[in-house]
Amino acid sequence: MNTRTQLMGGLFILALTPTAIWATQAKIQATSNSEDGGISVLSQSQPDFSWIYVQQDGEMTIGAGHSDDWEQLERQGNPYHADYLWVKTAGTPYVITDPAIVAQIKTAIMPMQQQGEKMQAIGEQMQQKGDAINSQTQQLLLNVATDKEDPKIQAEIDNLSTSMDMLGQQMDELSKVHESLSNTAEKQIVSLAQAAIKAGTALKTP
C-alpha cells in the first residue's frame, strides 16, 4: 500500500468518524441529560404525560419530560428529602412521595436505567476511539507532507475503525433492548401514577 493509498484511506475514515460519533450520540442523546448525567427518555406513547424520578439528594436520574421541566426541578432541589416521582398529565403537575409507590416505580425503572448506563459506556468508548482515529490521521497527513511513510499508522487506523464498527453493533443491540425496556417501564409508571392521582395520594404542585 503506497503513501497515496494510505492517505486516501485515512481521509476516508476521518470523514466517516464524525458521522459514526454523531450516530452514537444520537442514540444516547435520548438517554442522556447533559446537566446532571441523568437519563431522559422522551415519551413516544404518552405525549401528554411527563415524568421525572428525583432522588433524595435532588439528582434527577431518569424521566421523560421537556427540558423546562428538568430545569425547574433542578432549581427547586428536593424539598421532600426523599425519593419522589414528579409527573405532569394534561398540563397538571403532581408529586408522588408515598414510599410504597416510589419503591414500585424505582423497581420499574431499574432495568431501563441500567441499560442506559451501558449505552453511555459504549458511546464513551466510541468517542475515545474516534478521537484516536483523528489523531492518527493527522499524523498520517503530517508524514505525507514530509515525505515519510509509516504503515503502522494506517494499520492502527484500520484496527481502530474495526473496533468502532464492533462497538456500533453493540450499540444497536443495546438500543433495541433499551427501547423495549423503556416501553415496559413507561406503561408501569403511567399506570402507577394514574392510580395515585385517582386515589388522591399524588399531590398537585404549583
Coordinates of C-alpha atoms in Angstrom, one line a residue:
M1 CA 0.0 0.0 0.0
N2 CA 1.7 3.3 -1.1
T3 CA 1.6 6.6 0.6
R4 CA -1.2 8.0 -1.6
T5 CA -3.4 5.0 -0.8
Q6 CA -2.7 5.3 2.9
L7 CA -3.6 9.0 2.7
M8 CA -6.9 8.4 0.9
G9 CA -7.8 5.6 3.3
G10 CA -7.0 7.8 6.3
L11 CA -9.0 10.7 4.9
F12 CA -12.0 8.4 4.2
I13 CA -12.0 7.1 7.7
L14 CA -11.6 10.7 9.1
A15 CA -14.6 11.7 7.1
L16 CA -16.6 8.8 8.5
T17 CA -15.6 9.2 12.1
P18 CA -17.7 12.3 12.9
T19 CA -20.7 10.6 11.4
A20 CA -20.1 7.5 13.5
I21 CA -19.8 9.5 16.6
W22 CA -22.8 11.6 15.7
A23 CA -24.8 8.4 15.3
T24 CA -23.7 7.2 18.7
Q25 CA -24.5 10.5 20.3
A26 CA -27.9 10.5 18.7
K27 CA -28.7 7.1 20.2
I28 CA -27.6 8.0 23.7
Q29 CA -28.9 11.6 23.5
A30 CA -32.4 10.3 24.2
T31 CA -30.9 8.7 27.4
S32 CA -28.6 11.4 28.5
N33 CA -29.2 14.6 30.5
S34 CA -26.1 16.7 29.9
E35 CA -26.6 18.8 33.1
D36 CA -26.7 16.0 35.7
G37 CA -25.8 12.8 33.9
G38 CA -29.3 11.5 34.3
I39 CA -31.4 9.7 31.7
S40 CA -34.2 11.4 29.9
V41 CA -36.3 9.3 27.6
L42 CA -38.9 11.4 25.8
S43 CA -42.2 9.6 25.8
Q44 CA -43.5 8.4 22.4
S45 CA -46.6 6.6 23.5
Q46 CA -47.8 9.2 26.1
P47 CA -47.1 12.6 24.6
D48 CA -49.2 14.4 27.2
F49 CA -47.7 12.6 30.1
S50 CA -44.3 13.7 31.6
W51 CA -42.5 12.1 34.5
I52 CA -39.1 12.6 36.3
Y53 CA -37.7 10.5 39.1
V54 CA -36.0 12.6 41.7
Q55 CA -33.6 11.2 44.3
Q56 CA -33.3 12.3 47.9
D57 CA -30.3 14.4 47.1
G58 CA -32.1 16.2 44.4
E59 CA -30.4 14.3 41.5
M60 CA -32.7 13.6 38.6
T61 CA -31.7 10.2 37.4
I62 CA -34.3 9.3 34.8
G63 CA -37.5 10.5 33.3
A64 CA -39.5 11.7 30.3
G65 CA -40.1 15.4 30.0
H66 CA -39.2 18.6 28.4
S67 CA -36.0 20.5 29.3
D68 CA -38.1 23.2 31.1
D69 CA -39.4 20.5 33.5
W70 CA -35.9 19.3 34.3
E71 CA -34.6 22.8 34.8
Q72 CA -37.5 23.7 37.1
L73 CA -37.0 20.7 39.3
E74 CA -33.2 21.3 39.4
R75 CA -33.7 24.8 40.6
Q76 CA -36.0 23.9 43.4
G77 CA -33.9 20.9 44.6
N78 CA -35.7 18.3 46.7
P79 CA -37.9 19.9 49.3
Y80 CA -39.3 16.4 50.3
H81 CA -36.0 15.0 51.4
A82 CA -36.9 11.6 50.0
D83 CA -37.1 9.9 46.6
Y84 CA -40.2 11.0 44.7
L85 CA -41.8 11.0 41.3
W86 CA -42.8 14.2 39.6
V87 CA -45.5 13.8 36.9
K88 CA -47.4 16.1 34.6
T89 CA -50.6 14.9 32.9
A90 CA -53.0 17.1 30.9
G91 CA -50.9 20.1 31.9
T92 CA -51.3 19.5 35.7
P93 CA -48.1 18.6 37.7
Y94 CA -48.2 16.2 40.6
V95 CA -45.7 14.8 43.1
I96 CA -45.8 11.2 44.4
T97 CA -43.9 10.7 47.6
D98 CA -45.7 7.6 49.0
P99 CA -42.8 5.2 49.9
A100 CA -44.7 2.1 48.7
I101 CA -45.5 3.7 45.3
V102 CA -42.0 5.1 44.9
A103 CA -40.5 1.7 45.6
Q104 CA -42.5 0.2 42.8
I105 CA -41.5 3.0 40.4
K106 CA -37.9 2.5 41.3
T107 CA -38.1 -1.2 40.6
A108 CA -39.8 -0.4 37.2
I109 CA -37.2 2.0 36.0
M110 CA -34.1 0.0 37.2
P111 CA -33.7 -2.2 34.1
M112 CA -34.1 0.8 31.8
Q113 CA -31.6 2.8 33.8
Q114 CA -29.0 0.1 33.8
Q115 CA -29.4 -0.4 30.1
G116 CA -29.0 3.3 29.5
E117 CA -25.7 3.3 31.5
K118 CA -24.4 0.5 29.3
M119 CA -25.2 2.6 26.2
Q120 CA -23.4 5.6 27.7
A121 CA -20.3 3.5 28.4
I122 CA -20.2 2.2 24.8
G123 CA -20.7 5.7 23.5
E124 CA -17.8 7.0 25.5
Q125 CA -15.6 4.2 24.1
M126 CA -16.6 5.1 20.6
Q127 CA -15.8 8.7 21.3
Q128 CA -12.3 7.8 22.5
K129 CA -11.6 5.6 19.5
G130 CA -12.9 8.3 17.2
D131 CA -10.5 10.8 18.8
A132 CA -7.7 8.3 18.4
I133 CA -8.5 7.9 14.7
N134 CA -8.5 11.6 14.2
S135 CA -5.1 11.9 15.9
Q136 CA -3.6 9.1 13.9
T137 CA -5.0 10.5 10.6
Q138 CA -3.4 13.9 11.4
Q139 CA -0.1 12.2 11.9
L140 CA -0.6 10.4 8.6
L141 CA -1.2 13.7 6.9
L142 CA 1.9 15.2 8.5
N143 CA 4.0 12.2 7.4
V144 CA 2.8 12.6 3.8
A145 CA 3.6 16.3 3.9
T146 CA 7.2 15.5 4.9
D147 CA 7.5 12.5 2.5
K148 CA 7.6 10.0 5.3
E149 CA 5.7 6.7 5.1
D150 CA 4.6 4.8 8.2
P151 CA 2.4 1.7 7.5
K152 CA 1.9 1.3 11.2
I153 CA -0.2 4.4 11.4
Q154 CA -2.6 3.1 8.7
A155 CA -2.7 -0.3 10.4
E156 CA -3.6 1.4 13.7
I157 CA -6.4 3.4 12.0
D158 CA -7.8 0.3 10.4
N159 CA -7.8 -1.5 13.8
L160 CA -9.5 1.4 15.5
S161 CA -12.1 1.5 12.7
T162 CA -12.8 -2.2 13.0
S163 CA -13.1 -1.8 16.8
M164 CA -15.5 1.1 16.3
D165 CA -17.7 -0.9 14.0
M166 CA -18.0 -3.6 16.6
L167 CA -18.9 -1.1 19.2
G168 CA -21.5 0.3 16.8
Q169 CA -23.1 -3.1 16.5
Q170 CA -23.2 -3.4 20.3
M171 CA -24.8 0.0 20.5
D172 CA -27.5 -1.1 18.0
E173 CA -28.3 -4.2 20.1
L174 CA -28.4 -2.3 23.3
S175 CA -30.7 0.3 21.7
K176 CA -33.2 -2.3 20.7
V177 CA -33.3 -3.7 24.2
H178 CA -33.4 -0.3 25.8
E179 CA -36.4 0.7 23.7
S180 CA -38.3 -2.4 24.8
L181 CA -37.4 -1.8 28.5
S182 CA -38.4 1.9 28.2
N183 CA -41.8 1.0 26.8
T184 CA -42.4 -1.5 29.6
A185 CA -41.3 0.8 32.3
E186 CA -43.3 3.7 31.0
K187 CA -46.5 1.7 31.0
Q188 CA -45.9 0.7 34.6
I189 CA -45.1 4.3 35.6
V190 CA -48.2 5.7 33.9
S191 CA -50.4 3.1 35.5
L192 CA -48.9 3.7 39.0
A193 CA -49.2 7.5 38.6
Q194 CA -52.7 7.4 37.3
A195 CA -53.8 5.2 40.2
A196 CA -52.1 7.5 42.7
I197 CA -53.8 10.6 41.2
K198 CA -57.2 8.8 41.3
A199 CA -56.6 7.7 44.9
G200 CA -55.5 11.2 46.0
T201 CA -52.0 10.1 47.0
A202 CA -50.5 12.2 44.3
L203 CA -50.2 15.9 45.4
K204 CA -50.8 18.8 43.0
T205 CA -47.9 21.2 42.8
P206 CA -47.7 24.8 41.5

